[in-house]
PDB file of C-alpha atoms in Angstrom:
ATOM      1  CA  ASP A   1      -0.047   0.040   0.007  1.00  0.00           C
ATOM      2  CA  ALA A   2       1.193   3.536  -0.795  1.00  0.00           C
ATOM      3  CA  GLY A   3       1.832   5.839   2.121  1.00  0.00           C
ATOM      4  CA  VAL A   4       1.030   9.479   2.257  1.00  0.00           C
ATOM      5  CA  THR A   5       2.166  11.053  -0.934  1.00  0.00           C
ATOM      6  CA  GLN A   6       2.958  14.595  -1.355  1.00  0.00           C
ATOM      7  CA  SER A   7       3.876  16.621  -4.399  1.00  0.00           C
ATOM      8  CA  PRO A   8       6.122  18.333  -5.359  1.00  0.00           C
ATOM      9  CA  THR A   9       8.952  17.169  -3.106  1.00  0.00           C
ATOM     10  CA  HIS A  10      10.795  20.520  -3.546  1.00  0.00           C
ATOM     11  CA  LEU A  11       9.730  23.956  -4.734  1.00  0.00           C
ATOM     12  CA  ILE A  12      11.410  27.354  -5.225  1.00  0.00           C
ATOM     13  CA  LYS A  13       9.256  30.385  -5.448  1.00  0.00           C
ATOM     14  CA  THR A  14       9.623  34.194  -5.409  1.00  0.00           C
ATOM     15  CA  ARG A  15       8.242  36.487  -2.834  1.00  0.00           C
ATOM     16  CA  GLY A  16       4.675  37.448  -3.641  1.00  0.00           C
ATOM     17  CA  GLN A  17       3.935  34.363  -5.646  1.00  0.00           C
ATOM     18  CA  HIS A  18       1.404  31.762  -5.003  1.00  0.00           C
ATOM     19  CA  VAL A  19       1.914  28.085  -4.337  1.00  0.00           C
ATOM     20  CA  THR A  20      -0.243  24.968  -4.296  1.00  0.00           C
ATOM     21  CA  LEU A  21       0.892  21.830  -2.415  1.00  0.00           C
ATOM     22  CA  ARG A  22      -0.775  18.470  -2.859  1.00  0.00           C
ATOM     23  CA  CYS A  23      -1.347  15.519  -0.606  1.00  0.00           C
ATOM     24  CA  SER A  24      -2.905  12.012  -1.181  1.00  0.00           C
ATOM     25  CA  PRO A  25      -3.681  10.212   2.117  1.00  0.00           C
ATOM     26  CA  ILE A  26      -3.438   6.502   2.731  1.00  0.00           C
ATOM     27  CA  SER A  27      -6.286   4.604   1.122  1.00  0.00           C
ATOM     28  CA  GLY A  28      -9.197   4.559   3.466  1.00  0.00           C
ATOM     29  CA  HIS A  29      -8.101   7.486   5.529  1.00  0.00           C
ATOM     30  CA  LYS A  30     -10.651  10.302   5.580  1.00  0.00           C
ATOM     31  CA  SER A  31      -8.712  12.894   7.492  1.00  0.00           C
ATOM     32  CA  VAL A  32      -5.866  15.000   6.368  1.00  0.00           C
ATOM     33  CA  SER A  33      -3.924  17.629   8.400  1.00  0.00           C
ATOM     34  CA  TRP A  34      -1.298  20.089   7.224  1.00  0.00           C
ATOM     35  CA  TYR A  35       1.719  21.147   9.340  1.00  0.00           C
ATOM     36  CA  GLN A  36       4.550  23.625   8.723  1.00  0.00           C
ATOM     37  CA  GLN A  37       7.967  22.707   9.999  1.00  0.00           C
ATOM     38  CA  VAL A  38      10.562  25.597  10.051  1.00  0.00           C
ATOM     39  CA  LEU A  39      14.218  24.271  10.338  1.00  0.00           C
ATOM     40  CA  GLY A  40      15.039  23.380  13.888  1.00  0.00           C
ATOM     41  CA  GLN A  41      11.560  23.430  15.260  1.00  0.00           C
ATOM     42  CA  GLY A  42       8.627  21.109  15.670  1.00  0.00           C
ATOM     43  CA  PRO A  43       5.813  20.869  13.147  1.00  0.00           C
ATOM     44  CA  GLN A  44       3.080  23.537  13.613  1.00  0.00           C
ATOM     45  CA  PHE A  45      -0.514  22.900  12.951  1.00  0.00           C
ATOM     46  CA  ILE A  46      -2.136  24.649   9.966  1.00  0.00           C
ATOM     47  CA  PHE A  47      -5.270  22.919   8.903  1.00  0.00           C
ATOM     48  CA  GLN A  48      -7.260  19.674   9.699  1.00  0.00           C
ATOM     49  CA  TYR A  49      -9.933  18.338   7.328  1.00  0.00           C
ATOM     50  CA  TYR A  50     -12.263  15.532   7.718  1.00  0.00           C
ATOM     51  CA  GLU A  51     -14.851  14.308   5.175  1.00  0.00           C
ATOM     52  CA  LYS A  52     -14.192  17.414   3.041  1.00  0.00           C
ATOM     53  CA  GLU A  53     -14.915  19.856   5.925  1.00  0.00           C
ATOM     54  CA  GLU A  54     -12.494  21.944   7.814  1.00  0.00           C
ATOM     55  CA  ARG A  55     -12.254  20.686  11.355  1.00  0.00           C
ATOM     56  CA  GLY A  56      -9.449  22.948  12.669  1.00  0.00           C
ATOM     57  CA  ARG A  57      -7.401  25.845  11.784  1.00  0.00           C
ATOM     58  CA  GLY A  58      -4.113  26.850  13.522  1.00  0.00           C
ATOM     59  CA  ASN A  59      -2.753  30.369  13.923  1.00  0.00           C
ATOM     60  CA  PHE A  60      -1.857  31.147  10.418  1.00  0.00           C
ATOM     61  CA  PRO A  61      -2.752  34.069   8.360  1.00  0.00           C
ATOM     62  CA  ASP A  62      -5.572  34.107   5.769  1.00  0.00           C
ATOM     63  CA  ARG A  63      -3.000  33.754   3.008  1.00  0.00           C
ATOM     64  CA  PHE A  64      -2.949  30.113   3.865  1.00  0.00           C
ATOM     65  CA  SER A  65      -6.041  28.085   2.742  1.00  0.00           C
ATOM     66  CA  ALA A  66      -6.784  24.428   2.037  1.00  0.00           C
ATOM     67  CA  ARG A  67      -9.450  22.060   0.779  1.00  0.00           C
ATOM     68  CA  GLN A  68     -10.157  18.375   0.717  1.00  0.00           C
ATOM     69  CA  PHE A  69     -11.663  16.694  -2.358  1.00  0.00           C
ATOM     70  CA  PRO A  70     -14.223  13.823  -2.560  1.00  0.00           C
ATOM     71  CA  ASN A  71     -11.334  11.309  -2.961  1.00  0.00           C
ATOM     72  CA  TYR A  72     -10.007  12.733   0.298  1.00  0.00           C
ATOM     73  CA  SER A  73      -6.772  14.183  -1.172  1.00  0.00           C
ATOM     74  CA  SER A  74      -6.077  17.721  -0.321  1.00  0.00           C
ATOM     75  CA  GLU A  75      -4.507  20.929  -1.334  1.00  0.00           C
ATOM     76  CA  LEU A  76      -2.775  23.597   0.650  1.00  0.00           C
ATOM     77  CA  ASN A  77      -2.596  27.074  -1.042  1.00  0.00           C
ATOM     78  CA  VAL A  78      -0.343  29.896   0.133  1.00  0.00           C
ATOM     79  CA  ASN A  79      -0.733  33.317  -1.463  1.00  0.00           C
ATOM     80  CA  ALA A  80       1.534  36.250  -1.397  1.00  0.00           C
ATOM     81  CA  LEU A  81       4.555  34.241  -0.437  1.00  0.00           C
ATOM     82  CA  LEU A  82       7.028  35.778   2.248  1.00  0.00           C
ATOM     83  CA  LEU A  83      10.545  34.573   3.002  1.00  0.00           C
ATOM     84  CA  GLY A  84       9.336  33.389   6.303  1.00  0.00           C
ATOM     85  CA  ASP A  85       7.053  30.787   4.564  1.00  0.00           C
ATOM     86  CA  SER A  86      10.036  28.836   3.610  1.00  0.00           C
ATOM     87  CA  ALA A  87       9.709  25.473   5.398  1.00  0.00           C
ATOM     88  CA  LEU A  88       8.919  21.855   5.208  1.00  0.00           C
ATOM     89  CA  TYR A  89       5.180  21.484   4.699  1.00  0.00           C
ATOM     90  CA  LEU A  90       3.879  18.064   5.973  1.00  0.00           C
ATOM     91  CA  CYS A  91       0.721  16.323   5.411  1.00  0.00           C
ATOM     92  CA  ALA A  92      -0.653  13.888   7.875  1.00  0.00           C
ATOM     93  CA  SER A  93      -3.192  11.158   7.206  1.00  0.00           C
ATOM     94  CA  SER A  94      -5.524   9.360   9.675  1.00  0.00           C
ATOM     95  CA  PHE A  95      -8.809   7.444   9.450  1.00  0.00           C
ATOM     96  CA  ILE A  96     -10.480   9.950  11.865  1.00  0.00           C
ATOM     97  CA  PRO A  97      -9.352  13.193  13.405  1.00  0.00           C
ATOM     98  CA  GLY A  98      -7.415  12.871  16.653  1.00  0.00           C
ATOM     99  CA  ALA A  99      -4.440  11.068  17.967  1.00  0.00           C
ATOM    100  CA  ASN A 100      -4.867   7.639  19.067  1.00  0.00           C
ATOM    101  CA  ASN A 101      -2.885   4.424  19.470  1.00  0.00           C
ATOM    102  CA  TYR A 102      -2.325   4.432  15.669  1.00  0.00           C
ATOM    103  CA  GLY A 103      -1.096   7.951  15.314  1.00  0.00           C
ATOM    104  CA  TYR A 104      -0.858  10.120  12.301  1.00  0.00           C
ATOM    105  CA  THR A 105       1.033   8.953   9.250  1.00  0.00           C
ATOM    106  CA  PHE A 106       3.107  11.730   7.740  1.00  0.00           C
ATOM    107  CA  GLY A 107       4.175  12.241   4.149  1.00  0.00           C
ATOM    108  CA  SER A 108       7.829  13.109   3.429  1.00  0.00           C
ATOM    109  CA  GLY A 109       6.814  16.689   2.938  1.00  0.00           C
ATOM    110  CA  THR A 110       7.261  19.488   0.350  1.00  0.00           C
ATOM    111  CA  ARG A 111      10.358  21.587   1.002  1.00  0.00           C
ATOM    112  CA  LEU A 112       9.352  25.154  -0.060  1.00  0.00           C
ATOM    113  CA  THR A 113      11.999  27.792  -0.503  1.00  0.00           C
ATOM    114  CA  VAL A 114      10.892  31.421  -1.017  1.00  0.00           C
ATOM    115  CA  VAL A 115      13.568  33.695  -2.419  1.00  0.00           C
TER     116      VAL A 115
ATOM    117  CA  GLY B   1      -3.335  26.709  23.995  1.00  0.00           C
ATOM    118  CA  GLN B   2      -0.681  24.314  24.595  1.00  0.00           C
ATOM    119  CA  SER B   3       3.066  24.370  25.007  1.00  0.00           C
ATOM    120  CA  LEU B   4       5.543  21.550  25.444  1.00  0.00           C
ATOM    121  CA  GLU B   5       9.242  21.574  26.638  1.00  0.00           C
ATOM    122  CA  GLN B   6      11.905  18.927  26.019  1.00  0.00           C
ATOM    123  CA  PRO B   7      15.680  19.075  25.995  1.00  0.00           C
ATOM    124  CA  SER B   8      17.222  20.200  22.784  1.00  0.00           C
ATOM    125  CA  GLU B   9      19.990  17.569  22.651  1.00  0.00           C
ATOM    126  CA  VAL B  10      20.729  14.249  24.175  1.00  0.00           C
ATOM    127  CA  THR B  11      23.919  12.253  23.598  1.00  0.00           C
ATOM    128  CA  ALA B  12      24.359   8.519  24.431  1.00  0.00           C
ATOM    129  CA  VAL B  13      26.571   5.570  23.328  1.00  0.00           C
ATOM    130  CA  GLU B  14      25.318   2.450  21.398  1.00  0.00           C
ATOM    131  CA  GLY B  15      23.659  -0.081  23.723  1.00  0.00           C
ATOM    132  CA  ALA B  16      22.913   2.350  26.322  1.00  0.00           C
ATOM    133  CA  ILE B  17      19.426   3.484  27.702  1.00  0.00           C
ATOM    134  CA  VAL B  18      18.279   7.177  27.181  1.00  0.00           C
ATOM    135  CA  GLN B  19      15.220   8.924  28.561  1.00  0.00           C
ATOM    136  CA  ILE B  20      13.736  12.019  26.768  1.00  0.00           C
ATOM    137  CA  ASN B  21      11.571  14.076  29.089  1.00  0.00           C
ATOM    138  CA  CYS B  22       8.619  16.193  28.042  1.00  0.00           C
ATOM    139  CA  THR B  23       6.620  18.589  30.130  1.00  0.00           C
ATOM    140  CA  TYR B  24       3.387  20.201  28.821  1.00  0.00           C
ATOM    141  CA  GLN B  25       0.963  22.973  29.610  1.00  0.00           C
ATOM    142  CA  THR B  26      -2.329  22.526  28.029  1.00  0.00           C
ATOM    143  CA  SER B  27      -6.007  23.063  27.972  1.00  0.00           C
ATOM    144  CA  GLY B  28      -8.365  20.206  27.130  1.00  0.00           C
ATOM    145  CA  PHE B  29      -5.456  17.607  27.139  1.00  0.00           C
ATOM    146  CA  TYR B  30      -6.250  14.280  25.605  1.00  0.00           C
ATOM    147  CA  GLY B  31      -3.010  12.437  25.369  1.00  0.00           C
ATOM    148  CA  LEU B  32       0.729  12.533  24.579  1.00  0.00           C
ATOM    149  CA  SER B  33       2.410  11.189  21.452  1.00  0.00           C
ATOM    150  CA  TRP B  34       5.995  10.563  20.420  1.00  0.00           C
ATOM    151  CA  TYR B  35       7.422  10.895  16.852  1.00  0.00           C
ATOM    152  CA  GLN B  36      10.745  10.189  15.437  1.00  0.00           C
ATOM    153  CA  GLN B  37      12.206  12.235  12.523  1.00  0.00           C
ATOM    154  CA  HIS B  38      15.336  11.556  10.759  1.00  0.00           C
ATOM    155  CA  ASP B  39      16.999  14.558   8.966  1.00  0.00           C
ATOM    156  CA  GLY B  40      14.736  15.637   6.132  1.00  0.00           C
ATOM    157  CA  GLY B  41      12.281  12.766   6.488  1.00  0.00           C
ATOM    158  CA  ALA B  42       8.783  12.258   7.585  1.00  0.00           C
ATOM    159  CA  PRO B  43       7.925  12.176  11.315  1.00  0.00           C
ATOM    160  CA  THR B  44       7.212   8.525  12.270  1.00  0.00           C
ATOM    161  CA  PHE B  45       4.776   7.596  14.979  1.00  0.00           C
ATOM    162  CA  LEU B  46       6.263   5.871  17.963  1.00  0.00           C
ATOM    163  CA  SER B  47       3.693   5.810  20.759  1.00  0.00           C
ATOM    164  CA  TYR B  48       0.611   7.362  22.398  1.00  0.00           C
ATOM    165  CA  ASN B  49      -0.393   7.628  26.083  1.00  0.00           C
ATOM    166  CA  ALA B  50      -3.833   8.666  26.927  1.00  0.00           C
ATOM    167  CA  LEU B  51      -3.801   7.234  30.509  1.00  0.00           C
ATOM    168  CA  ASP B  52      -1.183   7.322  33.176  1.00  0.00           C
ATOM    169  CA  GLY B  53       1.402   4.724  33.084  1.00  0.00           C
ATOM    170  CA  LEU B  54       3.949   3.033  30.858  1.00  0.00           C
ATOM    171  CA  GLU B  55       3.342   1.818  27.291  1.00  0.00           C
ATOM    172  CA  GLU B  56       6.003  -0.652  25.858  1.00  0.00           C
ATOM    173  CA  THR B  57       6.614  -1.187  22.230  1.00  0.00           C
ATOM    174  CA  GLY B  58       9.845  -3.225  21.616  1.00  0.00           C
ATOM    175  CA  ARG B  59      12.894  -1.215  22.558  1.00  0.00           C
ATOM    176  CA  PHE B  60      10.785   1.979  23.066  1.00  0.00           C
ATOM    177  CA  SER B  61       8.634   2.838  26.018  1.00  0.00           C
ATOM    178  CA  SER B  62       6.599   5.942  26.857  1.00  0.00           C
ATOM    179  CA  PHE B  63       5.215   7.084  30.172  1.00  0.00           C
ATOM    180  CA  LEU B  64       2.729   9.643  31.152  1.00  0.00           C
ATOM    181  CA  SER B  65       1.693  11.334  34.391  1.00  0.00           C
ATOM    182  CA  ARG B  66      -1.344  13.527  34.009  1.00  0.00           C
ATOM    183  CA  SER B  67      -1.072  14.829  37.451  1.00  0.00           C
ATOM    184  CA  ASP B  68       2.482  16.142  36.815  1.00  0.00           C
ATOM    185  CA  SER B  69       1.791  17.212  33.174  1.00  0.00           C
ATOM    186  CA  TYR B  70       4.910  15.172  32.358  1.00  0.00           C
ATOM    187  CA  GLY B  71       5.948  12.278  30.098  1.00  0.00           C
ATOM    188  CA  TYR B  72       9.006  10.623  28.722  1.00  0.00           C
ATOM    189  CA  LEU B  73      10.303   8.399  26.015  1.00  0.00           C
ATOM    190  CA  LEU B  74      12.713   5.647  27.053  1.00  0.00           C
ATOM    191  CA  LEU B  75      14.840   4.153  24.305  1.00  0.00           C
ATOM    192  CA  GLN B  76      16.747   0.932  25.224  1.00  0.00           C
ATOM    193  CA  GLU B  77      19.516  -0.981  23.580  1.00  0.00           C
ATOM    194  CA  LEU B  78      20.410   2.164  21.504  1.00  0.00           C
ATOM    195  CA  GLN B  79      21.455   1.609  17.853  1.00  0.00           C
ATOM    196  CA  MET B  80      23.190   3.955  15.523  1.00  0.00           C
ATOM    197  CA  LYS B  81      20.085   4.224  13.577  1.00  0.00           C
ATOM    198  CA  ASP B  82      18.216   5.813  16.476  1.00  0.00           C
ATOM    199  CA  SER B  83      20.157   9.032  15.921  1.00  0.00           C
ATOM    200  CA  ALA B  84      17.315  11.436  15.008  1.00  0.00           C
ATOM    201  CA  SER B  85      15.024  14.065  16.338  1.00  0.00           C
ATOM    202  CA  TYR B  86      12.226  13.007  18.731  1.00  0.00           C
ATOM    203  CA  PHE B  87       9.176  15.092  19.338  1.00  0.00           C
ATOM    204  CA  CYS B  88       6.577  14.779  21.966  1.00  0.00           C
ATOM    205  CA  ALA B  89       3.126  16.050  20.806  1.00  0.00           C
ATOM    206  CA  ALA B  90       0.020  16.772  22.862  1.00  0.00           C
ATOM    207  CA  SER B  91      -3.533  16.342  21.499  1.00  0.00           C
ATOM    208  CA  GLY B  92      -6.256  18.367  22.850  1.00  0.00           C
ATOM    209  CA  SER B  93     -10.051  18.732  22.452  1.00  0.00           C
ATOM    210  CA  ALA B  94      -9.405  20.361  19.063  1.00  0.00           C
ATOM    211  CA  ARG B  95      -7.732  17.086  17.983  1.00  0.00           C
ATOM    212  CA  GLN B  96      -4.689  18.599  16.218  1.00  0.00           C
ATOM    213  CA  LEU B  97      -1.231  17.861  17.476  1.00  0.00           C
ATOM    214  CA  THR B  98       0.986  20.523  19.304  1.00  0.00           C
ATOM    215  CA  PHE B  99       4.483  19.573  19.006  1.00  0.00           C
ATOM    216  CA  GLY B 100       7.646  20.364  21.177  1.00  0.00           C
ATOM    217  CA  SER B 101      10.627  21.757  19.546  1.00  0.00           C
ATOM    218  CA  GLY B 102      12.209  18.354  19.387  1.00  0.00           C
ATOM    219  CA  THR B 103      15.206  16.607  21.033  1.00  0.00           C
ATOM    220  CA  GLN B 104      18.221  15.751  18.817  1.00  0.00           C
ATOM    221  CA  LEU B 105      19.423  12.268  19.910  1.00  0.00           C
ATOM    222  CA  THR B 106      23.037  11.453  18.985  1.00  0.00           C
ATOM    223  CA  VAL B 107      24.146   7.827  19.357  1.00  0.00           C
ATOM    224  CA  LEU B 108      27.946   7.474  19.612  1.00  0.00           C
ATOM    225  CA  PRO B 109      29.678   4.163  18.755  1.00  0.00           C
TER     226      PRO B 109
END
């Protein structure tokens, strides 16, 4: 079985541009969460989706948006990119929202560099 | 909100036992998870404690004390491949994870 797949793996963008990151969860998982991980820090929660509805939003500006599709894949969009948006963006998949004995399965992430 | 504190670095030798502590301040705490992340890789789930006590999974054990807002990850029989960053993460009523800043474990031969 394929794990959580994210695309692209690496991306370089210029300040002010827009970016779309994509995530396909594990087959059968209906919840997708997005996290931002700045170098040297722990992942920080951005969004959680379950059954195509937003179930949680972290402390990020409105430049960040996301959605989940009927096949449970998800997109994270960031507008008006800033240098500070440079980070590893991680997608986490789970059957339902909430940590439990099975945990979240993370993808390998998209490394975004804003120049 | 939630905040978690863990040591930034720990060093141990191969075959030894190491304990990584985590203290948390939370509202609506549900449980404490532990994740391992090798450089540039995906965080990998290790364990989850919802109740007080010890959970054992092979060479890894995790402990939680709700009354002390404290948990730890215990790694036994350390191997070189255990060199990685380890994160504690709290889950609350909002069901998302709040991660600590991570502990960089270096295993020496």
